[in-house]
Coordinates of N, CA and C in Angstrom, one line a residue:
M1 N -58.3 -17.0 -2.4 CA -58.0 -16.2 -1.6 C -58.1 -14.7 -2.5
S2 N -58.0 -13.7 -2.0 CA -58.5 -12.6 -2.8 C -57.0 -11.7 -3.1
V3 N -56.9 -11.2 -4.1 CA -55.7 -10.4 -4.5 C -54.8 -9.4 -3.1
F4 N -55.8 -8.9 -2.7 CA -55.2 -7.8 -1.7 C -55.2 -8.6 -0.3
F5 N -54.9 -9.5 -0.2 CA -54.6 -10.2 1.0 C -53.1 -10.8 0.7
A6 N -52.7 -10.7 -0.2 CA -51.0 -11.2 -0.5 C -50.2 -9.8 -0.7
F7 N -49.6 -9.7 0.0 CA -48.5 -8.6 0.2 C -47.0 -8.9 1.1
P8 N -46.3 -8.3 0.9 CA -45.1 -8.7 1.6 C -44.9 -8.7 2.9
D9 N -44.2 -9.3 3.7 CA -43.8 -9.2 4.8 C -43.4 -7.9 5.5
R10 N -43.7 -7.3 6.4 CA -43.4 -5.9 7.2 C -43.9 -6.0 8.6
P11 N -43.5 -5.3 9.3 CA -43.8 -5.3 10.7 C -45.0 -4.9 10.9
H12 N -45.9 -5.1 11.8 CA -47.0 -4.8 12.3 C -47.7 -3.4 12.4
V13 N -48.0 -2.8 11.4 CA -48.5 -1.6 11.3 C -50.2 -1.5 11.3
S14 N -50.6 -0.7 12.3 CA -52.0 -0.7 12.4 C -52.7 0.3 11.2
P15 N -53.7 -0.3 10.7 CA -54.7 0.6 9.8 C -55.3 2.2 10.2
D16 N -55.0 2.4 11.6 CA -55.1 3.8 12.0 C -54.8 4.7 12.0
A17 N -53.5 4.6 11.7 CA -52.6 5.7 11.0 C -53.4 6.1 9.4
V18 N -53.7 5.0 8.6 CA -54.0 5.6 7.3 C -55.4 5.9 7.6
L19 N -56.3 5.2 8.3 CA -57.5 5.7 8.6 C -57.3 7.4 9.1
E20 N -56.5 7.9 10.1 CA -56.5 9.2 10.6 C -56.0 10.0 9.4
R21 N -55.2 9.5 8.4 CA -54.6 10.2 7.2 C -56.0 10.7 6.2
L22 N -57.0 9.5 6.3 CA -58.1 9.7 5.3 C -59.0 10.3 5.8
T23 N -58.8 10.7 6.9 CA -59.8 12.0 7.6 C -59.8 13.1 7.1
T24 N -58.2 13.6 7.0 CA -57.5 15.0 6.5 C -58.3 15.5 4.9
L25 N -58.5 14.2 4.4 CA -58.9 14.6 2.9 C -60.0 15.1 2.8
H26 N -61.0 15.1 3.5 CA -62.4 15.9 3.6 C -62.4 17.3 2.9
P27 N -63.2 17.5 2.0 CA -63.1 18.7 1.1 C -63.4 19.9 2.0
K28 N -63.3 21.0 2.2 CA -63.2 22.2 2.5 C -64.3 23.2 2.4
T29 N -64.8 22.6 1.2 CA -66.3 23.3 0.9 C -67.3 22.2 0.9
I30 N -68.3 22.6 0.6 CA -69.6 21.6 0.7 C -69.8 21.2 -0.7
D31 N -69.7 20.2 -1.2 CA -70.4 19.8 -2.6 C -70.9 18.3 -2.6
L32 N -72.4 18.7 -2.6 CA -73.2 17.8 -2.8 C -73.3 17.1 -4.1
S33 N -72.5 16.2 -3.9 CA -72.8 15.4 -5.3 C -72.0 13.9 -5.3
L34 N -72.1 12.8 -6.1 CA -71.3 11.8 -6.0 C -70.0 12.1 -6.7
D35 N -69.3 13.1 -7.6 CA -68.3 13.4 -8.0 C -67.0 12.7 -7.7
R36 N -67.0 12.9 -6.3 CA -65.9 12.3 -5.8 C -65.5 10.9 -5.8
V37 N -66.6 10.2 -5.2 CA -66.7 8.9 -5.5 C -66.5 8.4 -7.1
W38 N -67.0 8.9 -7.8 CA -66.9 8.5 -9.1 C -66.0 8.4 -9.8
R39 N -65.1 9.6 -9.4 CA -63.6 9.9 -10.0 C -62.9 8.9 -9.2
L40 N -62.8 8.3 -8.0 CA -62.2 7.4 -7.2 C -62.5 6.0 -7.9
L41 N -63.5 6.0 -8.3 CA -64.2 4.3 -8.6 C -63.7 4.1 -9.8
Q42 N -63.3 5.4 -10.9 CA -62.9 5.1 -11.8 C -61.1 5.2 -12.0
A43 N -60.6 5.6 -11.1 CA -59.1 5.3 -11.1 C -59.1 4.1 -10.5
L44 N -59.7 3.5 -9.8 CA -59.7 1.8 -9.2 C -60.0 0.8 -10.3
D45 N -60.6 1.1 -11.6 CA -61.1 0.5 -12.5 C -62.4 0.1 -12.2
H46 N -63.2 0.7 -11.8 CA -64.7 0.6 -11.4 C -64.9 -0.8 -10.6
P47 N -64.5 -1.0 -9.4 CA -64.7 -2.4 -8.7 C -66.2 -2.3 -8.6
E48 N -67.0 -1.5 -8.5 CA -68.5 -1.4 -8.2 C -69.3 -2.4 -9.5
A49 N -68.5 -2.2 -10.5 CA -68.9 -3.1 -11.5 C -68.8 -4.5 -11.7
A50 N -67.9 -5.0 -10.8 CA -67.9 -6.6 -10.7 C -68.3 -7.2 -9.5
L51 N -69.5 -6.4 -8.7 CA -69.9 -7.0 -7.8 C -71.1 -7.9 -8.0
P52 N -71.5 -8.9 -6.7 CA -72.3 -9.5 -7.1 C -73.4 -9.2 -6.7
P53 N -75.0 -9.7 -7.0 CA -76.1 -8.7 -6.6 C -76.0 -8.1 -5.1
V54 N -76.7 -7.0 -5.1 CA -76.2 -6.2 -4.1 C -78.0 -5.9 -3.5
V55 N -77.9 -6.1 -2.3 CA -79.3 -5.7 -1.5 C -78.9 -4.4 -0.6
H56 N -79.1 -3.3 -1.1 CA -79.0 -1.9 -0.3 C -79.9 -2.2 0.6
V57 N -79.6 -1.8 1.9 CA -80.6 -1.3 2.9 C -80.4 0.1 3.1
A58 N -81.8 0.8 3.2 CA -81.7 2.2 3.3 C -82.9 2.4 4.6
G59 N -83.2 3.7 5.1 CA -84.2 3.8 6.2 C -83.5 4.5 7.0
T60 N -84.8 4.9 8.0 CA -84.3 5.8 9.0 C -84.0 5.2 10.6
N61 N -84.3 3.8 10.6 CA -84.2 3.2 11.9 C -84.0 1.4 11.1
G62 N -83.2 0.9 12.2 CA -83.4 -0.9 12.1 C -82.4 -1.0 10.8
K63 N -81.6 -0.3 10.1 CA -80.8 -0.5 8.9 C -79.7 -1.9 9.4
G64 N -78.8 -1.6 10.2 CA -78.2 -2.5 11.2 C -78.6 -3.9 11.4
S65 N -80.1 -3.7 11.8 CA -80.5 -5.1 12.5 C -80.8 -6.0 11.2
V66 N -81.5 -5.0 10.2 CA -81.9 -5.9 9.0 C -81.0 -6.6 8.3
V67 N -79.7 -5.6 8.3 CA -78.3 -6.1 7.5 C -77.9 -7.3 8.4
A68 N -78.1 -7.2 9.8 CA -77.5 -8.6 10.3 C -78.4 -9.6 10.2
Y69 N -79.8 -9.2 10.3 CA -80.8 -10.3 10.2 C -80.5 -11.4 8.8
L70 N -80.3 -10.4 7.6 CA -80.1 -10.9 6.2 C -78.8 -11.7 6.0
R71 N -77.8 -11.2 6.5 CA -76.5 -11.9 6.6 C -77.0 -13.4 7.2
A72 N -77.1 -13.5 8.4 CA -77.2 -14.7 9.5 C -78.4 -15.2 8.3
F73 N -79.5 -15.3 7.7 CA -80.5 -15.8 6.9 C -79.3 -16.7 5.6
L74 N -78.8 -15.8 4.9 CA -78.1 -15.9 3.8 C -77.1 -16.8 4.0
E75 N -76.3 -16.3 5.3 CA -75.0 -17.4 5.4 C -75.5 -19.0 6.2
A76 N -77.0 -18.9 6.6 CA -77.3 -20.2 7.2 C -77.7 -21.2 5.8
A77 N -78.1 -20.3 4.7 CA -78.7 -20.9 3.4 C -77.5 -21.2 2.4
G78 N -76.3 -21.1 3.3 CA -74.9 -21.6 2.4 C -74.6 -20.7 1.3
L79 N -75.0 -19.3 1.3 CA -74.5 -18.3 0.6 C -73.0 -17.6 1.2
D80 N -72.2 -17.2 0.3 CA -71.1 -16.4 0.7 C -71.3 -14.7 0.4
V81 N -71.4 -14.0 1.6 CA -71.8 -12.6 2.1 C -71.0 -11.8 2.1
H82 N -70.8 -10.7 1.3 CA -70.0 -9.4 1.8 C -70.9 -8.9 2.5
V83 N -70.3 -8.0 3.7 CA -71.5 -6.8 4.2 C -70.4 -5.7 4.5
Y84 N -71.1 -4.6 4.1 CA -70.7 -3.4 4.3 C -71.7 -2.3 5.4
T85 N -71.3 -1.9 6.3 CA -72.1 -1.1 7.5 C -71.4 -0.2 8.0
S86 N -72.0 0.8 8.6 CA -71.3 1.9 9.8 C -72.6 2.3 10.3
P87 N -72.4 2.8 11.4 CA -70.5 2.8 12.1 C -70.3 1.8 12.6
H88 N -68.7 1.8 12.9 CA -68.5 0.6 13.4 C -68.7 0.4 14.9
L89 N -68.9 0.2 15.9 CA -68.7 -0.3 17.4 C -67.5 0.1 18.3
V90 N -66.4 -0.6 17.9 CA -65.1 -0.9 18.6 C -64.3 -0.5 17.7
R91 N -64.1 -1.4 16.4 CA -63.1 -1.0 15.6 C -63.5 -0.9 14.1
F92 N -62.6 -0.3 13.3 CA -63.2 0.2 12.0 C -63.2 -1.0 11.0
N93 N -62.5 -2.4 11.3 CA -62.8 -3.4 10.8 C -64.0 -3.9 10.7
E94 N -64.9 -3.4 11.7 CA -66.1 -4.3 11.6 C -67.3 -3.4 10.5
R95 N -66.9 -2.7 9.6 CA -67.5 -2.3 8.7 C -67.4 -3.0 7.5
I96 N -66.6 -3.6 7.3 CA -66.3 -4.6 5.8 C -66.3 -6.1 6.4
R97 N -67.1 -6.7 5.9 CA -67.0 -8.3 5.9 C -67.1 -8.5 4.5
V98 N -65.7 -9.6 4.2 CA -65.6 -10.0 3.1 C -65.9 -11.9 3.1
T99 N -67.1 -12.1 2.4 CA -67.6 -13.5 2.6 C -67.8 -14.2 4.5
G100 N -68.1 -13.0 5.2 CA -68.3 -13.5 6.5 C -67.5 -13.1 7.5
R101 N -66.4 -12.7 6.9 CA -65.2 -12.4 8.0 C -64.6 -11.2 7.8
L102 N -64.4 -10.6 9.1 CA -64.0 -9.1 9.2 C -62.4 -9.2 8.6
L103 N -62.1 -8.1 7.7 CA -60.6 -8.0 7.3 C -59.9 -8.1 8.6
D104 N -58.7 -8.6 8.9 CA -57.8 -8.7 9.6 C -57.0 -7.2 9.4
D105 N -56.5 -6.7 10.2 CA -55.3 -5.4 10.2 C -54.8 -5.4 9.1
S106 N -53.9 -6.5 8.8 CA -53.0 -6.5 7.6 C -53.6 -6.4 6.4
A107 N -55.0 -7.3 6.1 CA -55.6 -7.0 4.9 C -56.1 -5.7 4.8
L108 N -56.8 -5.1 6.0 CA -57.1 -3.7 6.0 C -56.6 -2.5 5.5
L109 N -55.3 -3.0 5.9 CA -54.2 -1.7 5.9 C -53.6 -2.0 4.4
V110 N -53.7 -2.8 3.7 CA -53.1 -3.0 2.5 C -54.4 -2.4 1.8
L111 N -55.5 -2.8 2.0 CA -56.8 -2.4 0.9 C -56.8 -0.5 1.1
L112 N -56.5 -0.2 2.4 CA -56.8 1.5 2.7 C -55.5 2.0 2.0
E113 N -54.2 1.3 2.1 CA -53.0 2.3 1.6 C -53.0 2.2 0.2
E114 N -54.0 1.2 -0.6 CA -54.2 1.2 -2.1 C -55.1 2.3 -2.5
V115 N -56.1 2.7 -1.8 CA -57.1 3.4 -2.1 C -57.1 5.0 -1.9
E116 N -55.9 5.1 -0.8 CA -55.1 6.3 -0.4 C -54.1 6.6 -1.6
R117 N -53.3 5.5 -2.0 CA -52.8 6.1 -3.1 C -53.4 6.4 -4.1
V118 N -54.3 5.4 -4.7 CA -54.9 6.0 -6.1 C -55.8 6.9 -5.6
N119 N -56.3 7.6 -4.9 CA -57.1 9.2 -4.8 C -56.0 10.2 -4.9
T120 N -54.7 10.0 -4.7 CA -53.6 11.0 -5.2 C -53.8 12.1 -4.0
G121 N -54.4 12.3 -3.0 CA -55.0 13.5 -2.1 C -56.0 14.3 -2.6
Q122 N -56.6 14.0 -3.5 CA -58.0 14.8 -3.7 C -58.7 14.8 -2.7
P123 N -59.5 16.1 -2.5 CA -61.0 15.9 -1.6 C -61.9 15.0 -1.3
I124 N -61.9 14.1 -0.4 CA -63.1 13.0 -0.5 C -63.3 13.2 1.2
T125 N -64.4 12.4 1.2 CA -64.8 12.3 2.6 C -64.6 11.1 3.3
F126 N -64.1 10.8 4.5 CA -63.9 9.6 4.9 C -64.6 8.5 4.5
F127 N -66.1 8.6 4.5 CA -67.5 7.3 4.1 C -66.9 7.6 2.7
E128 N -66.8 8.3 1.8 CA -66.4 8.2 -0.1 C -65.6 7.2 0.3
I129 N -64.4 7.5 0.9 CA -63.0 6.4 0.5 C -63.4 5.5 1.1
T130 N -63.6 5.2 2.0 CA -63.7 3.7 2.8 C -65.0 3.0 2.0
T131 N -66.1 3.7 1.3 CA -67.1 2.9 0.5 C -66.1 2.3 -0.6
C132 N -65.4 3.0 -1.4 CA -64.8 2.6 -2.2 C -63.9 1.2 -1.9
A133 N -63.2 1.7 -0.8 CA -62.3 0.9 -0.5 C -63.3 -0.5 0.1
A134 N -64.2 -0.5 0.2 CA -65.1 -1.8 0.6 C -65.6 -2.3 -0.9
F135 N -65.8 -1.5 -1.9 CA -66.2 -1.9 -3.2 C -65.1 -2.7 -3.8
L136 N -63.9 -2.3 -3.4 CA -62.7 -2.8 -4.0 C -62.3 -4.3 -3.2
A137 N -62.5 -4.0 -2.1 CA -62.2 -5.8 -1.4 C -63.4 -6.6 -1.8
F138 N -64.9 -6.1 -2.1 CA -65.5 -7.1 -2.6 C -65.6 -7.8 -4.1
A139 N -64.8 -6.5 -4.8 CA -64.9 -7.1 -6.1 C -63.7 -8.0 -6.3
R140 N -62.6 -8.0 -5.4 CA -61.6 -8.9 -5.3 C -62.3 -10.5 -5.0
T141 N -62.9 -10.8 -4.1 CA -63.4 -12.0 -3.4 C -64.9 -12.4 -4.0
R142 N -64.9 -13.7 -4.8 CA -66.5 -14.2 -5.0 C -67.1 -14.0 -4.0
A143 N -68.6 -13.8 -4.0 CA -69.4 -13.9 -3.3 C -70.6 -14.1 -3.7
D144 N -71.9 -14.5 -3.3 CA -72.8 -14.6 -4.2 C -73.8 -13.2 -4.1
V145 N -73.7 -12.6 -2.6 CA -74.7 -11.4 -2.8 C -73.7 -10.4 -1.9
V146 N -73.9 -9.0 -1.9 CA -73.4 -8.1 -1.1 C -74.7 -7.2 -0.3
L147 N -74.3 -7.4 1.0 CA -75.4 -6.3 1.4 C -74.8 -5.3 2.2
L148 N -75.3 -4.0 1.8 CA -74.7 -2.7 1.7 C -75.9 -1.6 2.5
E149 N -75.5 -1.2 3.5 CA -76.2 -0.2 4.3 C -75.6 1.2 4.0
T150 N -76.8 2.3 3.7 CA -76.0 3.5 3.4 C -75.8 4.0 4.9
G151 N -75.3 5.3 4.3 CA -74.5 5.8 5.5 C -75.5 6.7 6.0
L152 N -75.4 8.4 5.4 CA -76.5 9.3 5.8 C -77.8 9.1 5.1
G153 N -77.7 8.4 3.8 CA -78.8 8.0 3.4 C -79.2 9.1 2.3
G154 N -80.0 9.3 1.5 CA -80.5 10.2 0.4 C -79.7 9.8 -0.8
R155 N -80.4 10.7 -1.6 CA -79.9 10.4 -3.1 C -78.8 10.6 -3.3
L156 N -77.6 11.1 -2.3 CA -76.1 11.6 -2.5 C -75.2 10.9 -1.7
D157 N -75.8 9.6 -1.2 CA -75.1 8.9 -0.1 C -74.3 8.2 -0.9
A158 N -72.8 8.0 -0.5 CA -71.9 7.6 -1.4 C -72.4 6.1 -1.9
T159 N -73.0 5.2 -1.2 CA -73.5 3.9 -1.5 C -74.5 3.8 -2.6
N160 N -75.0 5.1 -3.0 CA -76.0 5.1 -4.3 C -75.1 5.4 -5.8
V161 N -73.9 5.3 -5.4 CA -73.4 4.8 -7.1 C -73.8 3.3 -7.6
L162 N -74.4 2.6 -6.9 CA -75.1 1.3 -7.4 C -76.0 1.5 -7.9

């Protein structure tokens, strides 16, 4: 079991409030770089460096389908697979799968609160900070492979720090 699943009992709190706060951190000016992502990953002690092999899926169409196919194929072969995709269809939890399972609200809340705290209110986009959260979750739980879907794509997509 991973470290971020261990936390003290507390009343049920939805991660939605934290997700809403994270949207307010969006930079007020356009800064086309990966500097914000690198800054947060450094503050988190570089979880991306601890990831298993990564399959980075990019392209114009079909990324989600390719990730779903690869996940099914790899899990059928007995591998433990982490998955990061976007956007979600119903709930944010759909974006991050740790060894094939969606994070429950409690685990997601702990993870989001940690990246929010470590970010210390610095400007960062929602996708950038949630990508860092996914890397942190993946680094804390053993797996054989990570399937990573780009966001908007391009060389400055937050997923391109890998």
